[in-house]
Amino acid sequence: MITLNRACTRARAHRQVTTRRWLSQSRLDRLAEPVQFYISTSRDPYLNLSIEHYLLQNSAPESTILFLYVNRPSIIIGRNQNPWLEVNLALLNPVSNDTPETEPPGPGIVDLVRRRSGGGTVFHDEGNVNWTVICPPKEFTRDKHAEMVVRALRSCGIERSRVNERHDIVLDQGTRGADTELEDTHVTPYTRQAAGVRPLKVSGSAYKLTRQRALHHGTCLLASPNLHIIPDYLHSPAKPYITARGVESVSSPVGNIMLANERYIDAIRVKFAEMYPATNPIEHVEVGEDWLDLDPVRQGYEELKSRDWTFVQTPQFTISTKAEPSINLDMELTVRNGALSGGTLCRRNGEKILDLSEQLQGQRVQDVDSWSVTVSNMFEGIATAEARTLAAWLDTMLPVYGRHNSK
Amino acid sequence: MAAVIAGSGAAVAKLLQRPAQGLARCSRQQYLRLRAQHIQPAAARSFTAGRRGPEKKYTEDHEWIDISSPDSASIGISTYAAKALGDVVYVELPVVDTEVKKGDAIGAVESVKSASDIMTPVGGTILEVNSVLEDKPGTINKSPEGDGWLAKIKVSDAAELEGLMDAEAYRAFTEEVDTK
């Protein structure tokens, strides 16, 4: 500890530096503790995921960590997913188009985030509390911590909750049957009676496995005000026309658990402490924007916010008008690393008209400002009317997104 | 062997009187003909018997490397790892010409909603990647130690190969891991 001379302004400035250094030191010490519990005060999905990644990379290999965070409205796609296929991008910036007002009102601006773990696309908002558990690989199973969350939910009276075969958490619907084993987190008294009635998904899981650590994170729909429009956001008009490598989402009907955030957080805290008894009762540590002081957090934050990570990371895909009866042409485009890598324009009878021009090879889809201009350059000599039709179609399928407020 | 290539019944009969290793060196055409006549070659040796076969070494992270040619050594994940991962639905391969150190993440696979890092067993330069996996990621599950190779690497420090396990030691290691 550095002693301070309060009489001197230089010492005051020095104190600010030492305070920050002391905080950093205690932060580093904490990362070495066997059991750690963090809650974020930030609603920024890019920051929360960066803090999570920092905890994954820097916590002691034998430690176990619980991290809870809530994000402002955002769509989180998996590491190997295709945003054009999974998301209705045109809906994400309501200020820039004519989406009709819904009743109740929609979520306003919605961020698009690609996370570092696998799996499918989910919608986050203030009614959803995300949970992350990081543990050593030898302790890891895909169900273990989902089961912990189900025990937490059941302790709040949510007896319909269970872990399903996809490691997600669902609420069984239908009428109550015979009692089941309370300890069995994979079945409820409603499961057998619910034949033909699909359970409602309330939590989706995804994982990231590194050499030293295993991370499991999941959502938890407690009381989202946006359930009625989540399906619109997660349904892309381009879906029938895209053939993609990578990972497609498995769609499920969702529902709210109807539990207050605080009750849920307390229940998770208790169940986590039961699984990982620490020598001192775990007090949670708040994390937030101050963690941007850490270089790796800031770098991760910038990367997650970058359009390159969001779009260029997309696995290869082709988009084709073949399945669109109202267009009298077969246009097929191949997009690799988020950029046009090939394309053909043919008549419906198969007769080729044009290939993608050399000039437009490597054109990043995310950088297109106007498809009308781009289509004319993509297929040199294309008839005006045909270019207009294709541009209008591409405006719907691969909408210009965030070009005017991008970083 | 000239007599083997002859292909007439008499030549084959004469061949059968020779010791078994003769048949092992016969041409594929000859072998197929013999097999059709329900004559099994006594020694089932590979037709690449002349070339040096693959020599695999393993890491505790369940990667393998074929050390038979360190100038262009294939690497991949073991059958044990492929089974543990589940159905691989996507493979991220390294970029050719990247310089890597032992233990660096050179790619990732996705299976059952998990993004799993793949580490390189040795340091060196990536020479080639297995583009088959871009279209058919399931090849890793079908043939993790054969067609499902991930990349070829030019080993920079042959000494790093010394610390790796051979097939026997690796088998014992996985059995130990399973019983823990």
XYZ file of C-alpha atoms in Angstrom:
587
model
C 0.000 0.000 0.000
C 1.313 3.426 -0.910
C 1.000 6.121 1.767
C -0.322 9.447 0.588
C 0.479 13.044 1.356
C -2.945 14.702 1.114
C -1.537 18.181 1.173
C -0.236 17.954 -2.321
C -2.350 18.083 -5.519
C 0.134 15.885 -7.203
C -0.519 13.333 -4.496
C -4.248 13.609 -5.179
C -3.722 12.780 -8.801
C -1.337 10.073 -7.708
C -4.029 8.749 -5.377
C -6.475 8.419 -8.233
C -3.929 6.392 -10.090
C -3.120 4.249 -7.068
C -6.816 3.719 -6.300
C -7.322 2.457 -9.804
C -4.239 0.307 -9.505
C -5.465 -1.054 -6.177
C -8.815 -1.906 -7.728
C -7.052 -3.639 -10.576
C -4.870 -5.562 -8.172
C -7.823 -6.759 -6.139
C -9.596 -7.608 -9.398
C -6.651 -9.740 -10.421
C -6.526 -11.399 -7.006
C -10.198 -12.188 -7.258
C -9.660 -13.961 -10.588
C -7.538 -16.472 -8.711
C -10.176 -17.362 -6.151
C -11.720 -20.834 -6.398
C -15.324 -19.559 -6.533
C -16.310 -16.188 -8.016
C -19.637 -14.445 -8.592
C -20.086 -11.375 -10.778
C -23.120 -9.314 -11.702
C -22.961 -6.672 -14.395
C -24.378 -3.191 -13.976
C -24.147 -2.562 -17.689
C -26.878 -3.212 -20.244
C -24.431 -3.106 -23.147
C -24.343 -6.562 -24.813
C -20.935 -5.944 -26.414
C -19.443 -5.037 -23.046
C -21.065 -7.874 -21.139
C -19.876 -10.453 -23.643
C -16.385 -8.952 -23.577
C -16.249 -9.100 -19.786
C -17.441 -12.678 -19.993
C -14.697 -13.510 -22.487
C -12.106 -11.837 -20.286
C -13.248 -13.957 -17.334
C -12.947 -17.048 -19.532
C -9.401 -16.210 -20.611
C -8.043 -14.891 -17.313
C -9.649 -16.660 -14.409
C -7.630 -19.294 -12.555
C -7.913 -22.629 -14.401
C -9.319 -24.449 -11.355
C -11.846 -21.750 -10.481
C -15.585 -21.757 -11.038
C -17.353 -18.553 -11.928
C -20.965 -17.424 -12.065
C -21.703 -14.272 -14.071
C -25.158 -12.741 -14.456
C -26.039 -9.933 -16.842
C -28.972 -8.276 -18.534
C -28.756 -6.715 -21.999
C -30.751 -3.933 -23.632
C -32.804 -5.188 -26.607
C -30.437 -7.073 -28.890
C -30.228 -10.087 -31.131
C -27.349 -12.395 -30.388
C -26.305 -14.765 -33.173
C -23.966 -17.725 -32.730
C -20.337 -17.678 -33.789
C -20.913 -19.570 -37.019
C -24.255 -18.182 -38.060
C -25.483 -16.067 -40.950
C -27.125 -12.749 -39.938
C -28.888 -12.411 -43.304
C -30.441 -15.833 -42.798
C -31.328 -15.602 -39.129
C -32.423 -12.010 -38.611
C -34.854 -9.599 -40.205
C -32.204 -6.899 -40.562
C -34.650 -4.371 -41.946
C -36.457 -4.339 -38.577
C -33.376 -3.542 -36.543
C -33.338 0.171 -37.328
C -36.978 1.225 -37.060
C -36.087 4.891 -37.413
C -34.923 4.317 -40.943
C -37.935 2.530 -42.376
C -41.702 2.445 -42.251
C -42.378 -0.353 -39.799
C -45.917 0.094 -38.510
C -46.240 0.789 -34.804
C -47.260 -2.253 -32.823
C -49.409 -2.327 -29.709
C -47.733 -2.770 -27.204
C -44.833 -0.756 -28.660
C -41.758 -2.480 -30.005
C -38.326 -2.448 -28.403
C -36.918 0.506 -30.393
C -33.336 0.181 -31.567
C -32.129 -3.415 -31.369
C -28.416 -4.249 -31.502
C -27.047 -7.102 -33.572
C -24.256 -9.038 -31.859
C -22.301 -12.128 -32.880
C -21.136 -13.968 -29.769
C -18.082 -16.230 -29.465
C -19.895 -19.401 -28.446
C -21.732 -21.753 -30.798
C -25.437 -22.379 -31.145
C -28.352 -20.401 -32.529
C -29.963 -16.974 -32.415
C -31.642 -15.498 -29.349
C -33.338 -12.230 -28.431
C -32.226 -10.356 -25.305
C -34.028 -7.564 -23.466
C -34.505 -6.290 -19.912
C -36.897 -9.117 -19.098
C -34.184 -11.708 -19.791
C -31.391 -12.462 -17.312
C -28.372 -14.194 -18.824
C -26.298 -16.585 -16.779
C -22.796 -17.856 -17.418
C -20.844 -20.544 -15.612
C -17.136 -21.006 -16.324
C -15.477 -24.103 -14.916
C -12.561 -26.471 -15.490
C -13.076 -28.829 -18.481
C -12.896 -31.957 -16.344
C -15.881 -30.722 -14.325
C -17.894 -29.791 -17.375
C -20.993 -31.436 -18.758
C -23.501 -29.780 -21.056
C -26.405 -30.272 -18.636
C -24.826 -29.644 -15.287
C -25.459 -25.926 -14.996
C -28.751 -25.941 -16.845
C -29.838 -28.365 -14.124
C -28.656 -25.861 -11.528
C -30.848 -23.164 -13.092
C -33.840 -25.519 -13.105
C -33.306 -26.210 -9.407
C -33.246 -22.448 -8.852
C -36.488 -22.015 -10.809
C -38.188 -24.863 -8.982
C -37.191 -23.313 -5.657
C -39.265 -20.297 -6.772
C -42.245 -22.524 -7.476
C -41.715 -22.961 -11.218
C -42.405 -26.666 -11.190
C -43.035 -26.892 -14.940
C -39.369 -26.212 -15.693
C -36.997 -28.891 -16.904
C -33.884 -29.428 -19.005
C -34.659 -30.906 -22.420
C -32.576 -33.088 -24.727
C -31.068 -30.023 -26.417
C -29.775 -28.748 -23.046
C -32.327 -25.940 -23.138
C -34.782 -25.132 -20.338
C -38.466 -25.474 -21.150
C -41.788 -25.113 -19.359
C -44.011 -28.105 -19.893
C -47.540 -27.169 -20.918
C -50.746 -29.070 -20.343
C -52.343 -30.553 -17.233
C -50.607 -31.919 -14.192
C -50.075 -35.647 -13.949
C -48.553 -37.785 -11.205
C -45.723 -36.385 -9.078
C -42.233 -36.945 -10.383
C -38.875 -37.092 -8.603
C -38.100 -33.555 -7.475
C -34.383 -34.146 -7.998
C -34.908 -35.193 -11.594
C -34.471 -31.960 -13.484
C -35.291 -33.579 -16.812
C -38.935 -34.386 -16.147
C -41.894 -32.631 -14.521
C -45.363 -33.763 -13.405
C -46.587 -32.187 -16.651
C -44.258 -33.908 -19.077
C -46.230 -37.043 -19.762
C -49.569 -35.242 -19.987
C -48.193 -32.817 -22.538
C -48.243 -35.159 -25.517
C -48.826 -33.076 -28.635
C -48.446 -29.770 -26.807
C -45.029 -28.293 -27.333
C -43.251 -27.048 -24.222
C -42.289 -23.376 -24.184
C -38.603 -22.612 -24.307
C -37.451 -20.200 -21.614
C -33.712 -20.648 -21.811
C -31.304 -21.544 -24.621
C -27.761 -22.773 -23.998
C -24.483 -22.301 -25.819
C -20.928 -23.233 -25.028
C -17.328 -22.293 -25.629
C -14.618 -24.814 -24.861
C -10.970 -23.832 -24.719
C -7.930 -25.802 -23.695
C -8.173 -24.761 -20.070
C -11.778 -23.740 -19.481
C -15.360 -24.606 -20.282
C -17.998 -21.894 -20.579
C -21.741 -22.499 -20.547
C -24.072 -19.588 -20.919
C -27.794 -19.329 -21.333
C -30.680 -16.940 -21.465
C -33.627 -16.901 -19.078
C -36.897 -15.333 -20.168
C -38.374 -14.011 -16.957
C -40.688 -11.255 -18.160
C -39.918 -10.006 -21.615
C -42.333 -7.346 -22.907
C -41.379 -8.244 -26.473
C -42.495 -11.856 -26.862
C -45.152 -10.883 -29.361
C -42.631 -9.520 -31.847
C -39.547 -11.652 -31.244
C -40.725 -14.015 -34.015
C -40.748 -11.105 -36.489
C -37.155 -10.204 -35.658
C -35.949 -13.776 -35.911
C -37.617 -14.507 -39.221
C -35.619 -13.394 -42.210
C -37.335 -12.879 -45.575
C -34.195 -14.275 -47.200
C -34.535 -17.701 -45.631
C -36.105 -19.506 -48.618
C -33.406 -18.197 -50.925
C -30.207 -18.820 -49.002
C -28.183 -22.041 -48.849
C -25.593 -21.632 -46.131
C -22.692 -23.424 -44.540
C -22.452 -22.887 -40.820
C -25.148 -23.307 -38.225
C -28.862 -22.696 -38.536
C -31.084 -21.954 -35.581
C -33.627 -24.467 -34.373
C -36.807 -22.516 -33.857
C -38.902 -23.012 -30.703
C -41.974 -21.320 -29.296
C -40.959 -19.214 -26.302
C -42.695 -18.099 -23.134
C -42.093 -15.996 -20.025
C -41.514 -17.627 -16.669
C -43.068 -14.590 -14.937
C -40.613 -14.150 -12.100
C -38.949 -10.954 -10.840
C -35.277 -10.545 -11.755
C -34.243 -10.204 -8.092
C -35.990 -13.390 -6.993
C -34.378 -15.293 -9.809
C -30.913 -13.875 -9.098
C -31.203 -14.813 -5.420
C -32.311 -18.335 -6.262
C -29.390 -18.801 -8.659
C -26.997 -17.469 -6.060
C -28.248 -20.034 -3.526
C -28.089 -22.989 -5.915
C -24.654 -22.005 -7.158
C -23.405 -21.746 -3.571
C -24.825 -25.204 -2.852
C -22.889 -26.659 -5.775
C -19.692 -24.751 -5.057
C -19.376 -24.098 -1.347
C -16.788 -21.419 -0.736
C -14.948 -20.775 2.494
C -16.599 -17.344 2.716
C -20.230 -16.903 1.644
C -20.071 -15.522 -1.853
C -20.798 -11.869 -2.158
C -21.252 -10.865 -5.727
C -18.863 -8.391 -7.297
C -20.261 -5.729 -9.585
C -18.661 -5.315 -12.971
C -19.393 -2.712 -15.570
C -17.957 0.001 -17.761
C -14.910 0.427 -15.559
C -13.726 -2.929 -16.885
C -13.069 -1.234 -20.220
C -9.865 -0.050 -18.489
C -8.519 -3.521 -19.095
C -6.919 -3.704 -22.543
C -8.168 -7.207 -23.394
C -11.729 -6.182 -22.466
C -11.539 -3.056 -24.600
C -10.017 -4.971 -27.512
C -12.683 -7.663 -27.266
C -15.343 -4.963 -27.054
C -14.087 -3.246 -30.199
C -13.940 -6.559 -32.013
C -17.508 -7.530 -31.095
C -18.757 -4.124 -32.197
C -16.925 -4.258 -35.506
C -18.902 -4.869 -38.678
C -16.158 -7.244 -39.776
C -16.764 -9.603 -36.879
C -20.521 -9.357 -37.335
C -20.576 -9.848 -41.102
C -17.211 -11.042 -42.460
C -17.158 -13.951 -40.002
C -20.231 -15.390 -41.778
C -19.599 -18.839 -43.288
C -19.929 -19.134 -47.043
C -23.425 -19.015 -48.517
C -25.247 -18.683 -51.816
C -28.371 -16.651 -52.426
C -30.521 -17.341 -55.453
C -33.717 -16.082 -57.040
C -34.556 -19.583 -58.265
C -37.302 -20.067 -55.690
C -38.824 -16.646 -56.392
C -41.555 -17.090 -59.023
C -42.167 -13.362 -59.511
C -38.663 -12.839 -60.899
C -38.082 -14.035 -64.408
C -34.349 -14.571 -63.975
C -32.044 -16.972 -62.145
C -29.503 -14.932 -60.279
C -27.154 -16.776 -57.999
C -24.545 -15.084 -55.831
C -21.885 -16.730 -53.682
C -20.755 -14.818 -50.632
C -17.521 -15.848 -48.949
C -16.110 -14.024 -45.915
C -19.027 -11.629 -46.233
C -18.001 -10.601 -49.766
C -19.258 -11.440 -53.262
C -16.977 -14.182 -54.557
C -18.948 -15.327 -57.576
C -22.268 -14.971 -59.315
C -24.229 -15.763 -62.443
C -27.265 -14.341 -64.148
C -29.252 -16.781 -66.278
C -32.581 -16.993 -68.021
C -35.084 -19.331 -66.417
C -34.386 -21.884 -69.116
C -30.778 -22.066 -67.916
C -29.221 -19.962 -70.672
C -26.475 -17.859 -69.145
C -26.534 -14.131 -69.630
C -23.709 -12.760 -67.487
C -21.126 -13.612 -64.839
C -20.357 -11.445 -61.817
C -18.006 -8.721 -63.033
C -14.350 -8.853 -61.959
C -14.712 -5.392 -60.519
C -17.303 -6.511 -57.984
C -15.487 -9.628 -56.834
C -14.696 -9.029 -53.193
C -17.449 -6.432 -52.726
C -18.486 -6.722 -49.101
C -22.216 -7.109 -48.754
C -22.119 -5.088 -45.519
C -20.631 -2.125 -47.413
C -23.266 -1.912 -50.130
C -24.972 1.500 -49.939
C -27.380 0.969 -52.756
C -28.253 -2.235 -54.569
C -29.507 -0.323 -57.634
C -26.020 0.988 -58.282
C -24.313 -2.232 -57.241
C -26.408 -4.566 -59.409
C -25.592 -2.551 -62.533
C -21.912 -2.950 -61.689
C -22.259 -6.616 -60.765
C -23.606 -7.607 -64.171
C -22.196 -5.324 -66.814
C -24.647 -4.581 -69.576
C -27.678 -5.853 -67.713
C -30.985 -4.404 -68.936
C -32.244 -1.513 -66.790
C -35.563 -3.115 -65.981
C -33.897 -6.360 -64.962
C -31.376 -4.517 -62.785
C -34.198 -2.665 -61.078
C -36.084 -5.889 -60.318
C -33.004 -7.595 -58.897
C -32.016 -4.528 -56.862
C -35.457 -4.312 -55.303
C -35.276 -7.988 -54.424
C -31.801 -7.638 -52.906
C -32.978 -4.617 -50.909
C -35.390 -6.954 -49.176
C -33.140 -9.978 -48.887
C -29.808 -8.368 -48.009
C -30.964 -5.010 -46.660
C -28.572 -2.122 -46.323
C -28.009 -2.154 -42.566
C -26.487 0.451 -40.325
C -24.506 2.173 -43.060
C -25.124 5.645 -41.710
C -24.356 5.078 -38.072
C -21.722 2.393 -38.369
C -18.428 2.617 -36.450
C 7.096 -59.235 -60.586
C 6.713 -60.165 -64.236
C 5.180 -63.603 -63.635
C 2.480 -62.018 -61.504
C 1.453 -59.564 -64.169
C 1.006 -62.399 -66.696
C -2.478 -63.123 -65.465
C -2.935 -66.576 -66.895
C -4.287 -69.354 -64.720
C -1.052 -71.320 -64.925
C 0.974 -68.398 -63.803
C -1.346 -67.879 -60.881
C -1.102 -71.531 -59.897
C 2.678 -71.301 -59.966
C 2.453 -68.174 -57.894
C 0.432 -69.943 -55.280
C 3.236 -72.382 -54.738
C 5.534 -69.558 -53.700
C 5.676 -68.288 -50.134
C 2.826 -65.944 -49.118
C 4.793 -62.720 -49.375
C 4.785 -63.062 -53.150
C 1.050 -62.529 -53.270
C 1.358 -59.498 -51.046
C 3.438 -57.788 -53.662
C 1.141 -58.575 -56.556
C -0.669 -55.901 -58.522
C -4.171 -54.809 -57.580
C -5.553 -56.298 -60.744
C -4.040 -59.631 -59.802
C -5.390 -59.394 -56.295
C -8.907 -58.735 -57.501
C -8.733 -61.654 -59.860
C -7.502 -63.915 -57.104
C -10.165 -62.680 -54.758
C -12.826 -63.359 -57.363
C -11.586 -66.921 -57.481
C -11.907 -67.059 -53.679
C -8.173 -67.292 -53.251
C -7.164 -65.124 -50.319
C -3.645 -63.774 -50.179
C -2.134 -65.185 -47.030
C -0.486 -61.981 -45.870
C -2.913 -59.040 -45.789
C -0.414 -56.277 -46.348
C -1.184 -52.798 -47.568
C -0.622 -51.986 -51.225
C 1.419 -49.073 -50.123
C 3.830 -51.412 -48.417
C 6.683 -49.790 -50.288
C 5.941 -46.313 -48.824
C 6.446 -45.444 -45.165
C 3.064 -45.437 -43.413
C 1.735 -42.688 -41.141
C 3.273 -42.405 -37.674
C 0.892 -40.732 -35.310
C 1.749 -39.039 -32.071
C -0.822 -37.610 -29.660
C -1.219 -34.783 -27.169
C -3.075 -34.649 -23.881
C -5.521 -32.303 -25.604
C -6.436 -35.166 -27.939
C -4.800 -33.877 -31.104
C -2.657 -36.079 -33.330
C 0.200 -35.316 -35.670
C 1.638 -37.560 -38.364
C 5.373 -37.264 -37.845
C 6.430 -39.398 -40.805
C 7.195 -36.215 -42.780
C 7.860 -33.203 -40.524
C 8.160 -30.925 -43.544
C 4.457 -31.362 -44.138
C 2.880 -33.033 -41.122
C -0.856 -33.627 -41.030
C -2.658 -32.738 -37.802
C -6.121 -33.457 -36.560
C -8.161 -34.509 -33.566
C -8.285 -38.028 -32.215
C -11.163 -40.475 -32.477
C -11.607 -40.080 -28.738
C -12.021 -36.309 -29.113
C -14.332 -36.601 -32.113
C -16.606 -38.893 -30.159
C -16.626 -36.551 -27.163
C -17.435 -33.553 -29.362
C -20.497 -35.066 -31.007
C -21.645 -34.307 -34.549
C -19.424 -31.611 -35.990
C -21.514 -29.118 -37.963
C -18.896 -26.515 -38.796
C -15.107 -26.298 -38.954
C -13.073 -23.103 -38.861
C -9.731 -23.794 -40.458
C -6.511 -21.811 -40.009
C -5.194 -19.509 -42.707
C -2.387 -20.895 -44.865
C 1.063 -19.415 -44.116
C 0.150 -18.542 -40.526
C 3.019 -19.046 -38.070
C 1.907 -20.839 -34.939
C 3.404 -21.838 -31.609
C 2.779 -25.141 -29.881
C -0.609 -24.974 -28.166
C -1.957 -22.036 -30.210
C -5.573 -22.256 -31.307
C -5.455 -22.917 -35.039
C -9.125 -23.334 -35.615
C -12.370 -24.326 -34.044
C -15.152 -26.814 -34.551
C -18.781 -26.411 -33.654
C -20.757 -29.363 -32.375
C -23.827 -29.485 -30.148
C -23.868 -25.680 -29.758
C -20.272 -25.681 -28.558
C -17.454 -23.748 -30.176
C -14.333 -25.787 -29.321
C -10.810 -24.539 -29.946
C -8.413 -26.861 -31.740
C -4.795 -26.440 -30.695
C -1.719 -27.286 -32.709
C 0.495 -29.993 -31.141
C 3.668 -28.290 -32.410
C 4.916 -24.934 -33.605
C 5.469 -24.197 -37.266
C 3.872 -22.803 -40.420
C 0.496 -23.850 -41.781
C 1.031 -25.176 -45.304
C -2.336 -26.496 -46.299
C -5.836 -26.859 -44.898
C -8.367 -29.586 -45.591
C -11.003 -27.763 -47.605
C -13.172 -30.903 -47.729
C -14.186 -29.963 -44.188
C -15.705 -26.684 -45.402
C -18.425 -28.547 -47.212
C -18.465 -31.778 -45.239
C -17.637 -31.012 -41.612
C -18.995 -34.432 -40.616
C -15.870 -35.983 -42.139
C -14.220 -35.297 -38.801
C -16.654 -37.704 -37.156
C -16.461 -40.302 -39.935
C -12.687 -40.362 -40.153
C -11.069 -38.133 -37.519
C -7.638 -39.691 -37.929
C -7.813 -40.123 -41.709
C -9.830 -38.040 -44.164
C -10.809 -35.662 -41.355
C -7.313 -34.191 -41.006
C -7.442 -30.441 -40.353
C -4.220 -28.955 -41.668
C -0.666 -29.684 -42.699
C 2.087 -27.950 -40.824
C 5.799 -27.459 -41.434
C 7.280 -28.340 -38.058
C 9.744 -25.702 -36.925
C 11.298 -27.511 -33.971
C 11.515 -31.295 -34.245
C 12.335 -31.475 -30.528
C 8.706 -30.623 -29.772
C 7.734 -33.974 -31.262
C 9.679 -35.820 -28.587
C 7.266 -35.038 -25.760
C 4.212 -36.433 -27.546
C 2.582 -39.782 -26.810
C 2.607 -42.722 -29.186
C -0.616 -44.608 -29.905
C -0.160 -47.032 -27.010
C 0.596 -44.344 -24.457
C -2.319 -42.274 -25.737
C -4.689 -45.202 -25.423
C -3.601 -45.699 -21.835
C -3.990 -41.974 -21.218
C -7.591 -41.910 -22.485
C -8.474 -44.926 -20.392
C -7.131 -43.128 -17.365
C -9.119 -39.995 -18.240
C -12.298 -42.052 -18.545
C -11.944 -43.672 -15.158
C -11.301 -40.384 -13.338
